[in-house]
mmCIF file of C-alpha atoms in Angstrom:
data_model
loop_
_atom_site.group_PDB
_atom_site.id
_atom_site.type_symbol
_atom_site.label_atom_id
_atom_site.label_comp_id
_atom_site.label_asym_id
_atom_site.label_seq_id
_atom_site.Cartn_x
_atom_site.Cartn_y
_atom_site.Cartn_z
ATOM 1 C CA UNK A 1 -17.895 -56.593 -48.554
ATOM 2 C CA UNK A 2 -19.194 -55.096 -45.347
ATOM 3 C CA UNK A 3 -18.885 -51.349 -44.979
ATOM 4 C CA UNK A 4 -19.807 -49.172 -42.016
ATOM 5 C CA UNK A 5 -20.903 -45.537 -42.359
ATOM 6 C CA UNK A 6 -20.637 -43.151 -39.407
ATOM 7 C CA UNK A 7 -22.810 -40.136 -40.180
ATOM 8 C CA UNK A 8 -25.312 -37.616 -38.913
ATOM 9 C CA UNK A 9 -28.881 -38.931 -38.544
ATOM 10 C CA UNK A 10 -29.925 -40.282 -41.936
ATOM 11 C CA UNK A 11 -33.494 -39.203 -41.236
ATOM 12 C CA UNK A 12 -32.453 -35.552 -41.557
ATOM 13 C CA UNK A 13 -30.596 -35.618 -44.897
ATOM 14 C CA UNK A 14 -31.690 -34.415 -48.333
ATOM 15 C CA UNK A 15 -30.970 -37.309 -50.696
ATOM 16 C CA UNK A 16 -31.059 -35.023 -53.753
ATOM 17 C CA UNK A 17 -27.736 -33.477 -52.756
ATOM 18 C CA UNK A 18 -26.267 -35.604 -49.964
ATOM 19 C CA UNK A 19 -22.862 -37.060 -50.853
ATOM 20 C CA UNK A 20 -22.905 -39.629 -48.037
ATOM 21 C CA UNK A 21 -26.202 -41.029 -49.290
ATOM 22 C CA UNK A 22 -24.698 -41.328 -52.778
ATOM 23 C CA UNK A 23 -21.777 -43.303 -51.324
ATOM 24 C CA UNK A 24 -24.209 -45.597 -49.527
ATOM 25 C CA UNK A 25 -26.236 -46.056 -52.711
ATOM 26 C CA UNK A 26 -23.217 -46.966 -54.838
ATOM 27 C CA UNK A 27 -21.922 -49.409 -52.208
ATOM 28 C CA UNK A 28 -25.355 -51.025 -52.193
ATOM 29 C CA UNK A 29 -25.372 -51.236 -56.009
ATOM 30 C CA UNK A 30 -22.112 -53.198 -55.772
ATOM 31 C CA UNK A 31 -23.831 -55.691 -53.491
ATOM 32 C CA UNK A 32 -22.004 -54.549 -50.371
ATOM 33 C CA UNK A 33 -23.629 -54.811 -46.959
ATOM 34 C CA UNK A 34 -23.931 -51.343 -45.421
ATOM 35 C CA UNK A 35 -23.962 -50.893 -41.652
ATOM 36 C CA UNK A 36 -25.246 -47.597 -40.260
ATOM 37 C CA UNK A 37 -23.792 -45.866 -37.204
ATOM 38 C CA UNK A 38 -24.084 -42.519 -35.518
ATOM 39 C CA UNK A 39 -21.281 -41.211 -33.348
ATOM 40 C CA UNK A 40 -22.922 -42.318 -30.097
ATOM 41 C CA UNK A 41 -22.968 -45.906 -31.396
ATOM 42 C CA UNK A 42 -19.169 -46.167 -31.033
ATOM 43 C CA UNK A 43 -17.452 -47.524 -27.935
ATOM 44 C CA UNK A 44 -14.407 -49.387 -26.615
ATOM 45 C CA UNK A 45 -14.618 -52.353 -24.273
ATOM 46 C CA UNK A 46 -11.500 -54.087 -22.950
ATOM 47 C CA UNK A 47 -9.384 -52.755 -25.792
ATOM 48 C CA UNK A 48 -11.848 -53.723 -28.545
ATOM 49 C CA UNK A 49 -13.504 -51.089 -30.770
ATOM 50 C CA UNK A 50 -17.226 -51.852 -30.910
ATOM 51 C CA UNK A 51 -20.237 -50.407 -32.649
ATOM 52 C CA UNK A 52 -23.997 -50.733 -32.336
ATOM 53 C CA UNK A 53 -24.793 -51.126 -36.026
ATOM 54 C CA UNK A 54 -28.026 -51.398 -37.978
ATOM 55 C CA UNK A 55 -28.032 -52.808 -41.486
ATOM 56 C CA UNK A 56 -29.043 -50.049 -43.881
ATOM 57 C CA UNK A 57 -31.064 -50.403 -47.062
ATOM 58 C CA UNK A 58 -31.239 -47.239 -49.193
ATOM 59 C CA UNK A 59 -34.029 -46.262 -51.609
ATOM 60 C CA UNK A 60 -34.152 -43.576 -54.299
ATOM 61 C CA UNK A 61 -37.426 -42.266 -52.909
ATOM 62 C CA UNK A 62 -37.653 -38.768 -51.417
ATOM 63 C CA UNK A 63 -40.506 -39.899 -49.152
ATOM 64 C CA UNK A 64 -38.895 -43.140 -47.938
ATOM 65 C CA UNK A 65 -35.152 -43.260 -48.539
ATOM 66 C CA UNK A 66 -33.960 -45.815 -46.005
ATOM 67 C CA UNK A 67 -34.787 -48.825 -43.859
ATOM 68 C CA UNK A 68 -32.768 -49.910 -40.842
ATOM 69 C CA UNK A 69 -32.464 -53.388 -39.386
ATOM 70 C CA UNK A 70 -32.262 -54.344 -35.729
ATOM 71 C CA UNK A 71 -29.393 -52.960 -33.688
ATOM 72 C CA UNK A 72 -26.606 -55.372 -32.860
ATOM 73 C CA UNK A 73 -23.140 -54.899 -31.376
ATOM 74 C CA UNK A 74 -20.153 -55.908 -33.505
ATOM 75 C CA UNK A 75 -16.395 -55.568 -33.496
ATOM 76 C CA UNK A 76 -15.708 -52.636 -35.800
ATOM 77 C CA UNK A 77 -12.469 -54.247 -36.939
ATOM 78 C CA UNK A 78 -14.521 -57.032 -38.544
ATOM 79 C CA UNK A 79 -15.883 -54.568 -41.117
ATOM 80 C CA UNK A 80 -13.954 -54.323 -44.380
ATOM 81 C CA UNK A 81 -14.130 -50.524 -44.381
ATOM 82 C CA UNK A 82 -15.659 -47.663 -42.417
ATOM 83 C CA UNK A 83 -16.586 -44.278 -43.883
ATOM 84 C CA UNK A 84 -16.292 -41.506 -41.290
ATOM 85 C CA UNK A 85 -18.798 -38.988 -42.628
ATOM 86 C CA UNK A 86 -19.825 -37.111 -39.485
ATOM 87 C CA UNK A 87 -20.082 -33.387 -40.193
ATOM 88 C CA UNK A 88 -18.268 -30.868 -38.005
ATOM 89 C CA UNK A 89 -18.208 -29.253 -35.459
ATOM 90 C CA UNK A 90 -14.745 -30.657 -34.954
ATOM 91 C CA UNK A 91 -14.912 -30.664 -31.163
ATOM 92 C CA UNK A 92 -13.479 -32.978 -28.516
ATOM 93 C CA UNK A 93 -16.358 -35.433 -28.996
ATOM 94 C CA UNK A 94 -15.336 -35.746 -32.634
ATOM 95 C CA UNK A 95 -11.720 -36.281 -31.537
ATOM 96 C CA UNK A 96 -12.761 -38.984 -29.049
ATOM 97 C CA UNK A 97 -14.616 -40.791 -31.844
ATOM 98 C CA UNK A 98 -11.423 -40.834 -33.923
ATOM 99 C CA UNK A 99 -9.649 -42.676 -31.095
ATOM 100 C CA UNK A 100 -12.261 -45.418 -31.284
ATOM 101 C CA UNK A 101 -12.030 -45.539 -35.065
ATOM 102 C CA UNK A 102 -8.226 -45.637 -34.975
ATOM 103 C CA UNK A 103 -8.479 -48.716 -32.774
ATOM 104 C CA UNK A 104 -10.924 -50.221 -35.297
ATOM 105 C CA UNK A 105 -8.356 -49.457 -37.999
ATOM 106 C CA UNK A 106 -5.656 -51.252 -36.024
ATOM 107 C CA UNK A 107 -8.023 -54.204 -35.579
ATOM 108 C CA UNK A 108 -8.672 -54.693 -39.285
ATOM 109 C CA UNK A 109 -10.981 -52.098 -40.875
ATOM 110 C CA UNK A 110 -9.931 -49.663 -43.599
ATOM 111 C CA UNK A 111 -10.878 -46.147 -42.445
ATOM 112 C CA UNK A 112 -11.918 -43.509 -44.965
ATOM 113 C CA UNK A 113 -10.480 -41.117 -43.994
ATOM 114 C CA UNK A 114 -7.667 -42.070 -41.619
ATOM 115 C CA UNK A 115 -8.603 -41.080 -38.040
ATOM 116 C CA UNK A 116 -5.110 -39.715 -37.452
ATOM 117 C CA UNK A 117 -5.415 -37.547 -40.566
ATOM 118 C CA UNK A 118 -8.794 -36.251 -39.400
ATOM 119 C CA UNK A 119 -7.099 -35.070 -36.206
ATOM 120 C CA UNK A 120 -3.908 -33.791 -37.806
ATOM 121 C CA UNK A 121 -5.251 -32.007 -40.892
ATOM 122 C CA UNK A 122 -7.388 -29.113 -39.756
ATOM 123 C CA UNK A 123 -9.317 -28.048 -42.834
ATOM 124 C CA UNK A 124 -8.184 -24.429 -42.572
ATOM 125 C CA UNK A 125 -4.690 -24.775 -41.057
ATOM 126 C CA UNK A 126 -3.510 -27.661 -43.284
ATOM 127 C CA UNK A 127 -3.234 -25.218 -46.187
ATOM 128 C CA UNK A 128 -0.111 -23.850 -44.466
ATOM 129 C CA UNK A 129 1.705 -26.985 -45.674
ATOM 130 C CA UNK A 130 1.265 -25.730 -49.270
ATOM 131 C CA UNK A 131 2.203 -22.021 -49.180
ATOM 132 C CA UNK A 132 3.240 -22.040 -52.856
ATOM 133 C CA UNK A 133 -0.417 -22.318 -53.947
ATOM 134 C CA UNK A 134 -2.168 -20.466 -51.094
ATOM 135 C CA UNK A 135 -3.031 -16.796 -50.631
ATOM 136 C CA UNK A 136 -1.119 -14.808 -48.025
ATOM 137 C CA UNK A 137 -2.305 -16.259 -44.721
ATOM 138 C CA UNK A 138 -1.906 -15.757 -40.979
ATOM 139 C CA UNK A 139 -3.052 -17.971 -38.095
ATOM 140 C CA UNK A 140 -2.844 -16.331 -34.697
ATOM 141 C CA UNK A 141 -4.634 -15.438 -31.475
ATOM 142 C CA UNK A 142 -3.247 -11.880 -31.228
ATOM 143 C CA UNK A 143 -5.380 -8.944 -32.311
ATOM 144 C CA UNK A 144 -2.203 -7.030 -33.186
ATOM 145 C CA UNK A 145 -1.267 -9.709 -35.746
ATOM 146 C CA UNK A 146 -4.622 -9.435 -37.512
ATOM 147 C CA UNK A 147 -4.482 -5.635 -37.498
ATOM 148 C CA UNK A 148 -0.995 -5.711 -38.984
ATOM 149 C CA UNK A 149 -2.115 -8.229 -41.628
ATOM 150 C CA UNK A 150 -5.051 -5.968 -42.521
ATOM 151 C CA UNK A 151 -2.786 -2.916 -42.691
ATOM 152 C CA UNK A 152 -0.522 -4.807 -45.095
ATOM 153 C CA UNK A 153 -3.231 -6.178 -47.410
ATOM 154 C CA UNK A 154 -6.111 -3.687 -46.904
ATOM 155 C CA UNK A 155 -8.779 -6.295 -47.721
ATOM 156 C CA UNK A 156 -8.881 -9.668 -45.928
ATOM 157 C CA UNK A 157 -11.075 -12.631 -45.046
ATOM 158 C CA UNK A 158 -11.080 -13.829 -41.423
ATOM 159 C CA UNK A 159 -12.566 -17.093 -40.177
ATOM 160 C CA UNK A 160 -12.474 -19.599 -37.307
ATOM 161 C CA UNK A 161 -10.431 -22.778 -37.639
ATOM 162 C CA UNK A 162 -13.323 -25.080 -36.711
ATOM 163 C CA UNK A 163 -16.229 -23.793 -38.819
ATOM 164 C CA UNK A 164 -18.057 -25.243 -41.817
ATOM 165 C CA UNK A 165 -20.556 -24.127 -44.425
ATOM 166 C CA UNK A 166 -19.291 -20.550 -44.424
ATOM 167 C CA UNK A 167 -20.214 -19.926 -40.782
ATOM 168 C CA UNK A 168 -18.525 -16.940 -39.080
ATOM 169 C CA UNK A 169 -16.523 -15.896 -42.144
ATOM 170 C CA UNK A 170 -16.010 -12.129 -42.343
ATOM 171 C CA UNK A 171 -14.556 -9.784 -44.938
ATOM 172 C CA UNK A 172 -12.714 -6.829 -43.372
ATOM 173 C CA UNK A 173 -11.442 -3.825 -45.297
ATOM 174 C CA UNK A 174 -9.182 -1.079 -44.011
ATOM 175 C CA UNK A 175 -11.258 1.508 -42.191
ATOM 176 C CA UNK A 176 -14.115 -0.847 -41.314
ATOM 177 C CA UNK A 177 -15.810 0.287 -38.086
ATOM 178 C CA UNK A 178 -16.164 -3.331 -36.891
ATOM 179 C CA UNK A 179 -12.539 -4.489 -37.037
ATOM 180 C CA UNK A 180 -12.133 -4.738 -33.286
ATOM 181 C CA UNK A 181 -15.327 -6.608 -32.516
ATOM 182 C CA UNK A 182 -14.810 -9.111 -35.361
ATOM 183 C CA UNK A 183 -11.294 -9.951 -34.185
ATOM 184 C CA UNK A 184 -12.464 -10.184 -30.569
ATOM 185 C CA UNK A 185 -15.318 -12.496 -31.570
ATOM 186 C CA UNK A 186 -13.188 -14.855 -33.676
ATOM 187 C CA UNK A 187 -10.281 -15.052 -31.227
ATOM 188 C CA UNK A 188 -12.557 -15.028 -28.173
ATOM 189 C CA UNK A 189 -10.529 -12.131 -26.813
ATOM 190 C CA UNK A 190 -7.192 -13.686 -27.853
ATOM 191 C CA UNK A 191 -7.944 -17.083 -26.293
ATOM 192 C CA UNK A 192 -8.626 -18.982 -29.559
ATOM 193 C CA UNK A 193 -6.760 -19.263 -32.849
ATOM 194 C CA UNK A 194 -8.304 -17.853 -36.008
ATOM 195 C CA UNK A 195 -7.194 -17.427 -39.616
ATOM 196 C CA UNK A 196 -6.945 -14.483 -41.978
ATOM 197 C CA UNK A 197 -6.269 -14.644 -45.713
ATOM 198 C CA UNK A 198 -5.802 -11.936 -48.288
ATOM 199 C CA UNK A 199 -9.101 -11.282 -50.078
ATOM 200 C CA UNK A 200 -9.159 -12.845 -53.557
ATOM 201 C CA UNK A 201 -11.327 -10.843 -56.024
ATOM 202 C CA UNK A 202 -11.749 -13.977 -58.168
ATOM 203 C CA UNK A 203 -14.415 -15.117 -55.663
ATOM 204 C CA UNK A 204 -16.935 -13.493 -58.040
ATOM 205 C CA UNK A 205 -16.187 -16.386 -60.420
ATOM 206 C CA UNK A 206 -16.824 -18.947 -57.688
ATOM 207 C CA UNK A 207 -15.258 -20.811 -54.791
ATOM 208 C CA UNK A 208 -14.299 -24.017 -56.599
ATOM 209 C CA UNK A 209 -14.487 -27.457 -54.980
ATOM 210 C CA UNK A 210 -12.015 -29.991 -56.409
ATOM 211 C CA UNK A 211 -12.859 -33.515 -55.251
ATOM 212 C CA UNK A 212 -9.881 -35.834 -54.757
ATOM 213 C CA UNK A 213 -10.258 -39.628 -54.865
ATOM 214 C CA UNK A 214 -7.169 -41.429 -53.598
ATOM 215 C CA UNK A 215 -4.937 -38.493 -54.500
ATOM 216 C CA UNK A 216 -6.355 -37.924 -57.992
ATOM 217 C CA UNK A 217 -8.692 -35.047 -58.941
ATOM 218 C CA UNK A 218 -12.121 -35.620 -60.417
ATOM 219 C CA UNK A 219 -11.933 -34.008 -63.918
ATOM 220 C CA UNK A 220 -14.630 -31.473 -63.022
ATOM 221 C CA UNK A 221 -15.110 -28.948 -60.211
ATOM 222 C CA UNK A 222 -18.137 -27.296 -58.691
ATOM 223 C CA UNK A 223 -17.770 -23.518 -58.740
ATOM 224 C CA UNK A 224 -19.935 -22.132 -55.951
ATOM 225 C CA UNK A 225 -20.970 -18.615 -56.895
ATOM 226 C CA UNK A 226 -21.781 -16.178 -54.073
ATOM 227 C CA UNK A 227 -25.315 -14.868 -53.773
ATOM 228 C CA UNK A 228 -25.822 -11.162 -54.462
ATOM 229 C CA UNK A 229 -24.262 -9.084 -51.702
ATOM 230 C CA UNK A 230 -22.275 -12.061 -50.337
ATOM 231 C CA UNK A 231 -18.535 -12.788 -50.250
ATOM 232 C CA UNK A 232 -19.045 -16.489 -49.412
ATOM 233 C CA UNK A 233 -19.634 -19.055 -52.132
ATOM 234 C CA UNK A 234 -20.639 -21.882 -49.772
ATOM 235 C CA UNK A 235 -23.862 -23.589 -50.831
ATOM 236 C CA UNK A 236 -24.955 -23.516 -47.172
ATOM 237 C CA UNK A 237 -24.573 -19.719 -47.292
ATOM 238 C CA UNK A 238 -26.806 -19.343 -50.362
ATOM 239 C CA UNK A 239 -24.197 -19.894 -53.070
ATOM 240 C CA UNK A 240 -25.150 -21.358 -56.448
ATOM 241 C CA UNK A 241 -23.200 -24.328 -57.815
ATOM 242 C CA UNK A 242 -21.997 -24.469 -61.416
ATOM 243 C CA UNK A 243 -19.991 -27.512 -62.540
ATOM 244 C CA UNK A 244 -17.083 -26.937 -64.911
ATOM 245 C CA UNK A 245 -13.904 -28.692 -66.117
ATOM 246 C CA UNK A 246 -10.675 -28.429 -64.141
ATOM 247 C CA UNK A 247 -8.459 -25.527 -65.176
ATOM 248 C CA UNK A 248 -4.697 -25.796 -65.603
ATOM 249 C CA UNK A 249 -4.166 -24.082 -62.244
ATOM 250 C CA UNK A 250 -6.666 -26.457 -60.603
ATOM 251 C CA UNK A 251 -4.659 -29.407 -61.925
ATOM 252 C CA UNK A 252 -1.419 -27.894 -60.631
ATOM 253 C CA UNK A 253 -2.869 -27.538 -57.138
ATOM 254 C CA UNK A 254 -4.197 -31.111 -57.239
ATOM 255 C CA UNK A 255 -0.806 -32.416 -58.375
ATOM 256 C CA UNK A 256 0.900 -30.692 -55.446
ATOM 257 C CA UNK A 257 -1.601 -31.692 -52.744
ATOM 258 C CA UNK A 258 -2.608 -35.152 -54.010
ATOM 259 C CA UNK A 259 0.570 -37.089 -53.086
ATOM 260 C CA UNK A 260 0.469 -35.663 -49.553
ATOM 261 C CA UNK A 261 -3.139 -36.804 -49.153
ATOM 262 C CA UNK A 262 -2.116 -40.321 -50.185
ATOM 263 C CA UNK A 263 0.735 -40.322 -47.643
ATOM 264 C CA UNK A 264 -1.746 -39.430 -44.897
ATOM 265 C CA UNK A 265 -4.316 -42.056 -46.016
ATOM 266 C CA UNK A 266 -6.882 -39.429 -46.976
ATOM 267 C CA UNK A 267 -8.843 -41.213 -49.688
ATOM 268 C CA UNK A 268 -11.540 -38.588 -50.192
ATOM 269 C CA UNK A 269 -10.959 -34.849 -49.863
ATOM 270 C CA UNK A 270 -12.292 -31.571 -51.182
ATOM 271 C CA UNK A 271 -9.902 -28.777 -52.127
ATOM 272 C CA UNK A 272 -11.412 -25.297 -52.053
ATOM 273 C CA UNK A 273 -9.872 -22.980 -54.631
ATOM 274 C CA UNK A 274 -10.529 -19.332 -55.465
ATOM 275 C CA UNK A 275 -8.920 -18.251 -58.716
ATOM 276 C CA UNK A 276 -5.581 -20.067 -58.631
ATOM 277 C CA UNK A 277 -5.242 -20.099 -54.829
ATOM 278 C CA UNK A 278 -5.946 -22.965 -52.415
ATOM 279 C CA UNK A 279 -7.983 -21.762 -49.413
ATOM 280 C CA UNK A 280 -9.111 -24.939 -47.590
ATOM 281 C CA UNK A 281 -8.576 -28.719 -47.621
ATOM 282 C CA UNK A 282 -11.749 -30.518 -46.530
ATOM 283 C CA UNK A 283 -11.134 -33.995 -45.094
ATOM 284 C CA UNK A 284 -14.039 -34.640 -42.704
ATOM 285 C CA UNK A 285 -17.112 -34.941 -44.921
ATOM 286 C CA UNK A 286 -16.559 -33.287 -48.319
ATOM 287 C CA UNK A 287 -19.647 -32.784 -50.463
ATOM 288 C CA UNK A 288 -20.612 -31.756 -54.044
ATOM 289 C CA UNK A 289 -20.678 -35.287 -55.524
ATOM 290 C CA UNK A 290 -24.292 -35.076 -56.670
ATOM 291 C CA UNK A 291 -23.958 -31.667 -58.317
ATOM 292 C CA UNK A 292 -20.935 -32.651 -60.417
ATOM 293 C CA UNK A 293 -22.459 -36.027 -61.347
ATOM 294 C CA UNK A 294 -25.667 -34.346 -62.518
ATOM 295 C CA UNK A 295 -23.827 -31.964 -64.841
ATOM 296 C CA UNK A 296 -21.180 -34.243 -66.356
ATOM 297 C CA UNK A 297 -22.414 -37.832 -65.900
ATOM 298 C CA UNK A 298 -19.575 -38.807 -63.584
ATOM 299 C CA UNK A 299 -20.000 -41.378 -60.820
ATOM 300 C CA UNK A 300 -17.664 -40.084 -58.132
ATOM 301 C CA UNK A 301 -19.001 -42.246 -55.308
ATOM 302 C CA UNK A 302 -18.527 -45.377 -57.420
ATOM 303 C CA UNK A 303 -14.970 -44.262 -58.173
ATOM 304 C CA UNK A 304 -14.381 -43.997 -54.424
ATOM 305 C CA UNK A 305 -15.857 -47.457 -53.786
ATOM 306 C CA UNK A 306 -13.602 -48.929 -56.487
ATOM 307 C CA UNK A 307 -10.601 -47.209 -54.893
ATOM 308 C CA UNK A 308 -11.554 -48.709 -51.524
ATOM 309 C CA UNK A 309 -11.949 -52.130 -53.154
ATOM 310 C CA UNK A 310 -8.538 -51.802 -54.790
ATOM 311 C CA UNK A 311 -6.850 -50.713 -51.577
ATOM 312 C CA UNK A 312 -8.345 -53.642 -49.666
ATOM 313 C CA UNK A 313 -7.226 -56.062 -52.356
ATOM 314 C CA UNK A 314 -3.662 -54.793 -51.994
#
């Protein structure tokens, strides 16, 4: 097995919590050859998807966690599978990279996740496909729509459609003196779409991350508890992670969303849930593998590698 991994610079990661590194490690433990790429290593020449790869050897050593071989250009379609693990921002450069990877997919490689799905399933907007398990939500560019939504619900969360890690997420309550400037900032004066959702008080019990492997939920979630004075549970925003078993409502959400992920060839996703409401569907580079493994002895990355192996065999 030869597997490519497109990611942010490996020199900058923290191996104690990095999910991509855990995937690389488990692939290596299976004896697979791992080829490392960054986004600028991808190209197309005469209709062939190519990549400047370097063979990667991972080490469980916080001072020296990787070695890279010499760079060489290969046909990406000759790889058995490619993990697209580049973090947002989801900008046009990211979109262009998915075109190259879609060509690699056509030419023989299994892509995790599907490049078309990465383009089609915006992590905020895709929730609109599952209104039965989502909080009241609006996506718009008009300030009047957000003001009306606030007037209706009195307490809302507003956020951009292209953010990550809790960036630019605001809580607005009726009577806030900053309503206008927040809406102007997020919509760039009504020139960009943004999202608002009804505030869910259950955030005090954590913003739960349900990891989905080939449409099936991992039996445990990571509840990310907001720091004092915060409304965001994101670990990048200072939240604290606590692993816990799936609840009945978590399972219901997974059962509804899972089959649609399979249809779209999304093999690894992260569902964000507050209380019993689905708030985001992360498909680009979901995290929290290490935290759940540490608490419950799971091996989520190995489960993903086995799912990839099974899909290739079939």
